[in-house]
């Protein structure tokens, strides 16, 4: 028998050490290491080689035809879009997200939809009792759906249940952190339990051909092991994100062996469950205040889908030695860069001001194409001039103050036109793609932008002293 040896596993990243420490050397997390006693043949160092003789496998060539994997469509369009056209039989999908974001709701809705369409769907909740799941189903109006429901945490019992009945087409496990398998001896939720449970379920999916969906909570405090350790084992990882104080939710694929990873699904949490949002731009532009300075509409892209959002900036005189820069929904380094470019290349005086930037609706933007909209919002707030309400902005700002072109210009412009915008301020190179109803204004650099915004004369104090005007003339194309 393998020797049992205590080992210390970081609950954040899963790295193993043979000594406890307050801080994990691998990921830098504090207080995340806990002891797990596991008979591990490699760590125990038995020195024995495997007694099982290997069997040669046939080696194939890269060329050859493959069948498209069949798909199990849930009928929830936004979910199918993110998975690449539906669940793939025999694959394992991990749905991650903060507690309370709506993972159980989404999966129960998908389960109800699939089972009503004739699929055999098993929903195993390790977190909630059957009565609680029933209550949720009632709230969602899907109590009538023939979902096979159980509240169970033992992996062995779950596997026995699954193999005793007819083969399910979809198995939902909510959540992986609550599962317990006797293979690993540590407490439920620890890395070795999560890993061993996931492994058992993945093996089940591969051998039975059922799709298995695992729910995983991402917690910051390390109480439950994050599903990070499972990510490399499963076929697809989608994260469900959103801001607790807003009703919209984004479903995003971060890994997908059978489809794209740049698609997002947009949902709105309502009193009766998640509602698909077909036109996300309308949602994010819902409550615009077009009369006040500091708001610019950014024509963004999420995957292959255009998404218009409002970027709001507030520039206010600072009483602090080091002015505040606060950002919600965008990268603070990127904001620092745009501010530096505005100061150094255009002479815009932001140094003595606090700058607050927010992406409306609680969305998070990662695209550099938002630079131009951010710059427009900052200048508008500083100059006290509201931007035209029917105008969108996109373009990447380079350190020299020039505005560079970005991908998918035509899609962005089309979306803006569709939503009734009349003009778009864009990089020079994309101005030719514009659709009929939209006037494009091509700008080469941020100085052009300022010139266009303040055609009737710049307000006092927008631009600084003489050195700045030198910089301005140098940057003019
Ligand atoms: P839930 O699906 O339980 O989240 P998770 O499984 O990710 O932890 O959703 C919990 C939240 O969603 C809860 O705060 C209540 C809210 N909610 C609604 O607003 N409407 C609904 O119809 C349902 C079922 C939940
Ligand atoms: Mg849940």
PDB file of C-alpha atoms in Angstrom, residues 131-359:
ATOM      1  CA  UNK A 131     -37.533  21.627  -2.234  1.00  0.00           C
ATOM      2  CA  UNK A 132     -35.394  24.670  -2.942  1.00  0.00           C
ATOM      3  CA  UNK A 133     -34.804  23.662  -6.538  1.00  0.00           C
ATOM      4  CA  UNK A 134     -38.559  23.095  -6.888  1.00  0.00           C
ATOM      5  CA  UNK A 135     -39.218  26.576  -5.554  1.00  0.00           C
ATOM      6  CA  UNK A 136     -36.869  28.027  -8.115  1.00  0.00           C
ATOM      7  CA  UNK A 137     -38.499  25.996 -10.881  1.00  0.00           C
ATOM      8  CA  UNK A 138     -41.850  27.372  -9.808  1.00  0.00           C
ATOM      9  CA  UNK A 139     -40.494  30.894  -9.923  1.00  0.00           C
ATOM     10  CA  UNK A 140     -39.129  30.247 -13.400  1.00  0.00           C
ATOM     11  CA  UNK A 141     -42.409  28.742 -14.489  1.00  0.00           C
ATOM     12  CA  UNK A 142     -40.841  25.423 -15.495  1.00  0.00           C
ATOM     13  CA  UNK A 143     -42.229  23.119 -12.782  1.00  0.00           C
ATOM     14  CA  UNK A 144     -43.881  21.025 -15.462  1.00  0.00           C
ATOM     15  CA  UNK A 145     -40.634  20.111 -17.225  1.00  0.00           C
ATOM     16  CA  UNK A 146     -39.614  16.441 -16.845  1.00  0.00           C
ATOM     17  CA  UNK A 147     -36.182  17.107 -15.301  1.00  0.00           C
ATOM     18  CA  UNK A 148     -34.862  14.273 -13.134  1.00  0.00           C
ATOM     19  CA  UNK A 149     -33.826  15.960  -9.917  1.00  0.00           C
ATOM     20  CA  UNK A 150     -31.714  14.840  -6.966  1.00  0.00           C
ATOM     21  CA  UNK A 151     -29.925  16.455  -4.084  1.00  0.00           C
ATOM     22  CA  UNK A 152     -26.710  14.534  -3.618  1.00  0.00           C
ATOM     23  CA  UNK A 153     -23.034  15.131  -2.924  1.00  0.00           C
ATOM     24  CA  UNK A 154     -21.423  11.702  -3.106  1.00  0.00           C
ATOM     25  CA  UNK A 155     -19.762  11.120  -6.456  1.00  0.00           C
ATOM     26  CA  UNK A 156     -20.058   7.352  -6.101  1.00  0.00           C
ATOM     27  CA  UNK A 157     -23.813   7.606  -5.454  1.00  0.00           C
ATOM     28  CA  UNK A 158     -24.246  10.017  -8.348  1.00  0.00           C
ATOM     29  CA  UNK A 159     -22.403   7.718 -10.753  1.00  0.00           C
ATOM     30  CA  UNK A 160     -24.385   4.702  -9.542  1.00  0.00           C
ATOM     31  CA  UNK A 161     -27.632   6.622 -10.068  1.00  0.00           C
ATOM     32  CA  UNK A 162     -26.634   7.745 -13.532  1.00  0.00           C
ATOM     33  CA  UNK A 163     -25.634   4.295 -14.696  1.00  0.00           C
ATOM     34  CA  UNK A 164     -28.723   2.575 -13.266  1.00  0.00           C
ATOM     35  CA  UNK A 165     -31.285   4.485 -15.364  1.00  0.00           C
ATOM     36  CA  UNK A 166     -31.490   5.269 -19.080  1.00  0.00           C
ATOM     37  CA  UNK A 167     -28.499   7.180 -20.426  1.00  0.00           C
ATOM     38  CA  UNK A 168     -29.052  10.892 -19.840  1.00  0.00           C
ATOM     39  CA  UNK A 169     -28.279  13.346 -22.610  1.00  0.00           C
ATOM     40  CA  UNK A 170     -27.360  16.061 -20.131  1.00  0.00           C
ATOM     41  CA  UNK A 171     -26.169  15.882 -16.534  1.00  0.00           C
ATOM     42  CA  UNK A 172     -25.899  19.074 -14.508  1.00  0.00           C
ATOM     43  CA  UNK A 173     -23.827  19.027 -11.339  1.00  0.00           C
ATOM     44  CA  UNK A 174     -24.380  22.053  -9.126  1.00  0.00           C
ATOM     45  CA  UNK A 175     -21.732  22.538  -7.847  1.00  0.00           C
ATOM     46  CA  UNK A 176     -18.422  20.738  -8.171  1.00  0.00           C
ATOM     47  CA  UNK A 177     -17.203  22.169  -4.854  1.00  0.00           C
ATOM     48  CA  UNK A 178     -19.890  20.400  -2.865  1.00  0.00           C
ATOM     49  CA  UNK A 179     -19.069  16.937  -4.223  1.00  0.00           C
ATOM     50  CA  UNK A 180     -17.396  14.320  -2.142  1.00  0.00           C
ATOM     51  CA  UNK A 181     -15.591  11.225  -3.307  1.00  0.00           C
ATOM     52  CA  UNK A 182     -14.045   8.569  -1.118  1.00  0.00           C
ATOM     53  CA  UNK A 183     -11.010   8.410  -3.406  1.00  0.00           C
ATOM     54  CA  UNK A 184      -9.676  11.586  -1.842  1.00  0.00           C
ATOM     55  CA  UNK A 185      -9.784  11.880   1.903  1.00  0.00           C
ATOM     56  CA  UNK A 186      -9.784  15.605   2.415  1.00  0.00           C
ATOM     57  CA  UNK A 187     -12.869  17.717   3.067  1.00  0.00           C
ATOM     58  CA  UNK A 188     -15.310  18.607   0.265  1.00  0.00           C
ATOM     59  CA  UNK A 189     -14.260  21.739  -1.554  1.00  0.00           C
ATOM     60  CA  UNK A 190     -10.528  21.164  -1.212  1.00  0.00           C
ATOM     61  CA  UNK A 191      -8.432  20.966  -4.324  1.00  0.00           C
ATOM     62  CA  UNK A 192      -7.905  17.213  -4.229  1.00  0.00           C
ATOM     63  CA  UNK A 193     -11.631  16.544  -3.720  1.00  0.00           C
ATOM     64  CA  UNK A 194     -12.615  18.887  -6.529  1.00  0.00           C
ATOM     65  CA  UNK A 195     -10.023  17.388  -8.824  1.00  0.00           C
ATOM     66  CA  UNK A 196     -10.882  13.770  -8.048  1.00  0.00           C
ATOM     67  CA  UNK A 197     -14.634  14.400  -8.354  1.00  0.00           C
ATOM     68  CA  UNK A 198     -14.190  16.221 -11.647  1.00  0.00           C
ATOM     69  CA  UNK A 199     -12.001  13.427 -12.966  1.00  0.00           C
ATOM     70  CA  UNK A 200     -14.635  10.823 -12.140  1.00  0.00           C
ATOM     71  CA  UNK A 201     -17.368  12.817 -13.855  1.00  0.00           C
ATOM     72  CA  UNK A 202     -15.216  13.529 -16.903  1.00  0.00           C
ATOM     73  CA  UNK A 203     -14.550   9.811 -17.226  1.00  0.00           C
ATOM     74  CA  UNK A 204     -18.306   9.232 -16.994  1.00  0.00           C
ATOM     75  CA  UNK A 205     -18.988  11.769 -19.760  1.00  0.00           C
ATOM     76  CA  UNK A 206     -16.383  10.261 -22.084  1.00  0.00           C
ATOM     77  CA  UNK A 207     -17.556   6.698 -21.592  1.00  0.00           C
ATOM     78  CA  UNK A 208     -21.313   7.316 -21.600  1.00  0.00           C
ATOM     79  CA  UNK A 209     -21.543  10.062 -24.236  1.00  0.00           C
ATOM     80  CA  UNK A 210     -23.630  12.278 -21.956  1.00  0.00           C
ATOM     81  CA  UNK A 211     -22.843  15.965 -21.724  1.00  0.00           C
ATOM     82  CA  UNK A 212     -21.814  16.902 -18.210  1.00  0.00           C
ATOM     83  CA  UNK A 213     -22.087  20.478 -17.017  1.00  0.00           C
ATOM     84  CA  UNK A 214     -20.189  21.308 -13.848  1.00  0.00           C
ATOM     85  CA  UNK A 215     -20.945  24.446 -11.897  1.00  0.00           C
ATOM     86  CA  UNK A 216     -18.025  26.012 -10.078  1.00  0.00           C
ATOM     87  CA  UNK A 217     -17.945  28.962  -7.730  1.00  0.00           C
ATOM     88  CA  UNK A 218     -15.073  31.332  -8.003  1.00  0.00           C
ATOM     89  CA  UNK A 219     -14.341  32.679  -4.572  1.00  0.00           C
ATOM     90  CA  UNK A 220     -11.629  35.074  -3.623  1.00  0.00           C
ATOM     91  CA  UNK A 221     -11.093  34.055  -0.032  1.00  0.00           C
ATOM     92  CA  UNK A 222      -9.923  30.519  -0.778  1.00  0.00           C
ATOM     93  CA  UNK A 223     -12.552  28.908   1.455  1.00  0.00           C
ATOM     94  CA  UNK A 224     -13.667  26.696  -1.375  1.00  0.00           C
ATOM     95  CA  UNK A 225     -11.134  25.662  -3.937  1.00  0.00           C
ATOM     96  CA  UNK A 226     -11.637  27.681  -7.074  1.00  0.00           C
ATOM     97  CA  UNK A 227     -12.500  25.649 -10.135  1.00  0.00           C
ATOM     98  CA  UNK A 228      -9.174  26.758 -11.630  1.00  0.00           C
ATOM     99  CA  UNK A 229      -7.737  23.300 -11.068  1.00  0.00           C
ATOM    100  CA  UNK A 230     -10.534  21.814 -13.149  1.00  0.00           C
ATOM    101  CA  UNK A 231     -10.178  24.207 -16.051  1.00  0.00           C
ATOM    102  CA  UNK A 232      -7.490  22.270 -17.870  1.00  0.00           C
ATOM    103  CA  UNK A 233      -9.373  18.990 -17.484  1.00  0.00           C
ATOM    104  CA  UNK A 234     -12.676  20.010 -19.049  1.00  0.00           C
ATOM    105  CA  UNK A 235     -13.524  20.643 -22.714  1.00  0.00           C
ATOM    106  CA  UNK A 236     -15.001  24.080 -22.298  1.00  0.00           C
ATOM    107  CA  UNK A 237     -15.076  26.758 -19.649  1.00  0.00           C
ATOM    108  CA  UNK A 238     -17.685  29.467 -19.678  1.00  0.00           C
ATOM    109  CA  UNK A 239     -17.927  32.158 -17.074  1.00  0.00           C
ATOM    110  CA  UNK A 240     -21.084  33.860 -16.034  1.00  0.00           C
ATOM    111  CA  UNK A 241     -20.364  37.378 -14.999  1.00  0.00           C
ATOM    112  CA  UNK A 242     -22.193  40.484 -14.053  1.00  0.00           C
ATOM    113  CA  UNK A 243     -22.426  43.108 -11.467  1.00  0.00           C
ATOM    114  CA  UNK A 244     -24.653  42.358  -8.493  1.00  0.00           C
ATOM    115  CA  UNK A 245     -26.163  45.802  -8.648  1.00  0.00           C
ATOM    116  CA  UNK A 246     -27.168  45.503 -12.309  1.00  0.00           C
ATOM    117  CA  UNK A 247     -29.573  43.085 -13.843  1.00  0.00           C
ATOM    118  CA  UNK A 248     -27.636  42.104 -16.955  1.00  0.00           C
ATOM    119  CA  UNK A 249     -25.380  39.052 -17.050  1.00  0.00           C
ATOM    120  CA  UNK A 250     -22.736  38.076 -19.551  1.00  0.00           C
ATOM    121  CA  UNK A 251     -21.889  34.528 -20.471  1.00  0.00           C
ATOM    122  CA  UNK A 252     -18.403  34.277 -21.903  1.00  0.00           C
ATOM    123  CA  UNK A 253     -16.454  31.270 -23.162  1.00  0.00           C
ATOM    124  CA  UNK A 254     -12.854  31.337 -21.976  1.00  0.00           C
ATOM    125  CA  UNK A 255     -11.936  27.919 -23.295  1.00  0.00           C
ATOM    126  CA  UNK A 256     -13.770  25.854 -25.874  1.00  0.00           C
ATOM    127  CA  UNK A 257     -12.437  22.791 -27.653  1.00  0.00           C
ATOM    128  CA  UNK A 258     -15.461  22.724 -29.963  1.00  0.00           C
ATOM    129  CA  UNK A 259     -16.144  26.347 -30.740  1.00  0.00           C
ATOM    130  CA  UNK A 260     -15.085  29.964 -30.565  1.00  0.00           C
ATOM    131  CA  UNK A 261     -14.006  31.664 -27.358  1.00  0.00           C
ATOM    132  CA  UNK A 262     -14.828  35.195 -28.317  1.00  0.00           C
ATOM    133  CA  UNK A 263     -18.608  35.005 -28.255  1.00  0.00           C
ATOM    134  CA  UNK A 264     -20.686  36.420 -25.459  1.00  0.00           C
ATOM    135  CA  UNK A 265     -24.247  35.762 -24.458  1.00  0.00           C
ATOM    136  CA  UNK A 266     -26.216  38.541 -22.835  1.00  0.00           C
ATOM    137  CA  UNK A 267     -29.003  37.926 -20.354  1.00  0.00           C
ATOM    138  CA  UNK A 268     -31.088  40.028 -18.094  1.00  0.00           C
ATOM    139  CA  UNK A 269     -32.044  38.745 -14.653  1.00  0.00           C
ATOM    140  CA  UNK A 270     -35.730  39.333 -14.131  1.00  0.00           C
ATOM    141  CA  UNK A 271     -38.170  38.320 -11.432  1.00  0.00           C
ATOM    142  CA  UNK A 272     -38.952  35.182 -13.378  1.00  0.00           C
ATOM    143  CA  UNK A 273     -35.501  34.071 -14.403  1.00  0.00           C
ATOM    144  CA  UNK A 274     -32.981  34.975 -17.067  1.00  0.00           C
ATOM    145  CA  UNK A 275     -34.231  36.606 -20.216  1.00  0.00           C
ATOM    146  CA  UNK A 276     -32.194  36.572 -23.408  1.00  0.00           C
ATOM    147  CA  UNK A 277     -31.151  39.992 -24.636  1.00  0.00           C
ATOM    148  CA  UNK A 278     -31.092  40.074 -28.431  1.00  0.00           C
ATOM    149  CA  UNK A 279     -30.009  43.640 -28.708  1.00  0.00           C
ATOM    150  CA  UNK A 280     -27.485  44.332 -25.947  1.00  0.00           C
ATOM    151  CA  UNK A 281     -26.630  47.826 -27.183  1.00  0.00           C
ATOM    152  CA  UNK A 282     -30.153  48.967 -26.418  1.00  0.00           C
ATOM    153  CA  UNK A 283     -29.760  47.644 -22.888  1.00  0.00           C
ATOM    154  CA  UNK A 284     -26.503  49.474 -22.257  1.00  0.00           C
ATOM    155  CA  UNK A 285     -27.641  52.726 -23.818  1.00  0.00           C
ATOM    156  CA  UNK A 286     -30.981  52.603 -22.010  1.00  0.00           C
ATOM    157  CA  UNK A 287     -30.647  55.534 -19.650  1.00  0.00           C
ATOM    158  CA  UNK A 288     -28.405  58.034 -21.335  1.00  0.00           C
ATOM    159  CA  UNK A 289     -28.089  61.575 -20.194  1.00  0.00           C
ATOM    160  CA  UNK A 290     -27.213  63.229 -23.466  1.00  0.00           C
ATOM    161  CA  UNK A 291     -27.158  66.810 -22.219  1.00  0.00           C
ATOM    162  CA  UNK A 292     -24.308  66.635 -19.716  1.00  0.00           C
ATOM    163  CA  UNK A 293     -20.639  66.771 -20.633  1.00  0.00           C
ATOM    164  CA  UNK A 294     -18.362  63.787 -20.167  1.00  0.00           C
ATOM    165  CA  UNK A 295     -20.322  61.029 -21.864  1.00  0.00           C
ATOM    166  CA  UNK A 296     -19.241  59.391 -25.115  1.00  0.00           C
ATOM    167  CA  UNK A 297     -20.760  56.373 -26.829  1.00  0.00           C
ATOM    168  CA  UNK A 298     -18.206  53.734 -27.697  1.00  0.00           C
ATOM    169  CA  UNK A 299     -18.921  51.413 -30.607  1.00  0.00           C
ATOM    170  CA  UNK A 300     -17.332  48.264 -29.246  1.00  0.00           C
ATOM    171  CA  UNK A 301     -17.168  44.615 -30.199  1.00  0.00           C
ATOM    172  CA  UNK A 302     -17.658  41.609 -27.979  1.00  0.00           C
ATOM    173  CA  UNK A 303     -16.486  38.669 -30.022  1.00  0.00           C
ATOM    174  CA  UNK A 304     -18.197  38.965 -33.364  1.00  0.00           C
ATOM    175  CA  UNK A 305     -21.018  41.027 -31.983  1.00  0.00           C
ATOM    176  CA  UNK A 306     -21.054  44.819 -31.921  1.00  0.00           C
ATOM    177  CA  UNK A 307     -21.953  46.391 -28.627  1.00  0.00           C
ATOM    178  CA  UNK A 308     -22.545  50.089 -28.025  1.00  0.00           C
ATOM    179  CA  UNK A 309     -21.875  51.385 -24.535  1.00  0.00           C
ATOM    180  CA  UNK A 310     -21.646  54.757 -22.934  1.00  0.00           C
ATOM    181  CA  UNK A 311     -18.359  55.828 -21.384  1.00  0.00           C
ATOM    182  CA  UNK A 312     -18.667  58.460 -18.698  1.00  0.00           C
ATOM    183  CA  UNK A 313     -15.873  60.665 -17.447  1.00  0.00           C
ATOM    184  CA  UNK A 314     -15.753  63.227 -14.695  1.00  0.00           C
ATOM    185  CA  UNK A 315     -12.804  65.574 -14.514  1.00  0.00           C
ATOM    186  CA  UNK A 316     -12.856  67.729 -11.401  1.00  0.00           C
ATOM    187  CA  UNK A 317     -10.223  70.008  -9.794  1.00  0.00           C
ATOM    188  CA  UNK A 318      -8.287  68.096  -7.178  1.00  0.00           C
ATOM    189  CA  UNK A 319      -7.423  69.204  -3.706  1.00  0.00           C
ATOM    190  CA  UNK A 320      -4.935  66.372  -3.332  1.00  0.00           C
ATOM    191  CA  UNK A 321      -1.217  66.445  -4.029  1.00  0.00           C
ATOM    192  CA  UNK A 322      -1.582  63.393  -6.197  1.00  0.00           C
ATOM    193  CA  UNK A 323      -4.915  63.619  -8.007  1.00  0.00           C
ATOM    194  CA  UNK A 324      -7.221  60.622  -7.911  1.00  0.00           C
ATOM    195  CA  UNK A 325      -7.746  58.368 -10.895  1.00  0.00           C
ATOM    196  CA  UNK A 326     -10.631  55.974 -10.444  1.00  0.00           C
ATOM    197  CA  UNK A 327     -11.862  53.586 -13.121  1.00  0.00           C
ATOM    198  CA  UNK A 328     -14.848  51.266 -13.221  1.00  0.00           C
ATOM    199  CA  UNK A 329     -15.118  48.820 -16.090  1.00  0.00           C
ATOM    200  CA  UNK A 330     -11.914  49.681 -17.901  1.00  0.00           C
ATOM    201  CA  UNK A 331      -8.184  49.196 -17.451  1.00  0.00           C
ATOM    202  CA  UNK A 332      -6.654  51.845 -15.185  1.00  0.00           C
ATOM    203  CA  UNK A 333      -3.277  51.580 -16.927  1.00  0.00           C
ATOM    204  CA  UNK A 334      -4.969  52.292 -20.207  1.00  0.00           C
ATOM    205  CA  UNK A 335      -6.641  55.372 -18.690  1.00  0.00           C
ATOM    206  CA  UNK A 336      -3.271  56.569 -17.376  1.00  0.00           C
ATOM    207  CA  UNK A 337      -1.897  56.188 -20.888  1.00  0.00           C
ATOM    208  CA  UNK A 338      -4.691  58.170 -22.543  1.00  0.00           C
ATOM    209  CA  UNK A 339      -4.307  60.929 -19.932  1.00  0.00           C
ATOM    210  CA  UNK A 340      -0.546  61.029 -20.496  1.00  0.00           C
ATOM    211  CA  UNK A 341      -0.997  61.224 -24.267  1.00  0.00           C
ATOM    212  CA  UNK A 342      -3.575  64.024 -23.921  1.00  0.00           C
ATOM    213  CA  UNK A 343      -1.177  65.963 -21.690  1.00  0.00           C
ATOM    214  CA  UNK A 344       2.040  65.382 -23.579  1.00  0.00           C
ATOM    215  CA  UNK A 345       0.798  65.485 -27.156  1.00  0.00           C
ATOM    216  CA  UNK A 346      -2.135  67.846 -26.992  1.00  0.00           C
ATOM    217  CA  UNK A 347      -1.281  69.968 -23.961  1.00  0.00           C
ATOM    218  CA  UNK A 348      -4.598  69.158 -22.298  1.00  0.00           C
ATOM    219  CA  UNK A 349      -4.347  70.000 -18.611  1.00  0.00           C
ATOM    220  CA  UNK A 350      -5.440  67.014 -16.591  1.00  0.00           C
ATOM    221  CA  UNK A 351      -2.541  66.913 -14.120  1.00  0.00           C
ATOM    222  CA  UNK A 352      -4.262  68.943 -11.403  1.00  0.00           C
ATOM    223  CA  UNK A 353      -7.591  67.197 -11.743  1.00  0.00           C
ATOM    224  CA  UNK A 354      -9.182  64.112 -10.305  1.00  0.00           C
ATOM    225  CA  UNK A 355     -10.341  61.833 -13.085  1.00  0.00           C
ATOM    226  CA  UNK A 356     -13.190  59.351 -12.710  1.00  0.00           C
ATOM    227  CA  UNK A 357     -14.123  57.036 -15.534  1.00  0.00           C
ATOM    228  CA  UNK A 358     -16.987  54.583 -15.664  1.00  0.00           C
ATOM    229  CA  UNK A 359     -18.432  52.276 -18.257  1.00  0.00           C
TER     230      UNK A 359
END
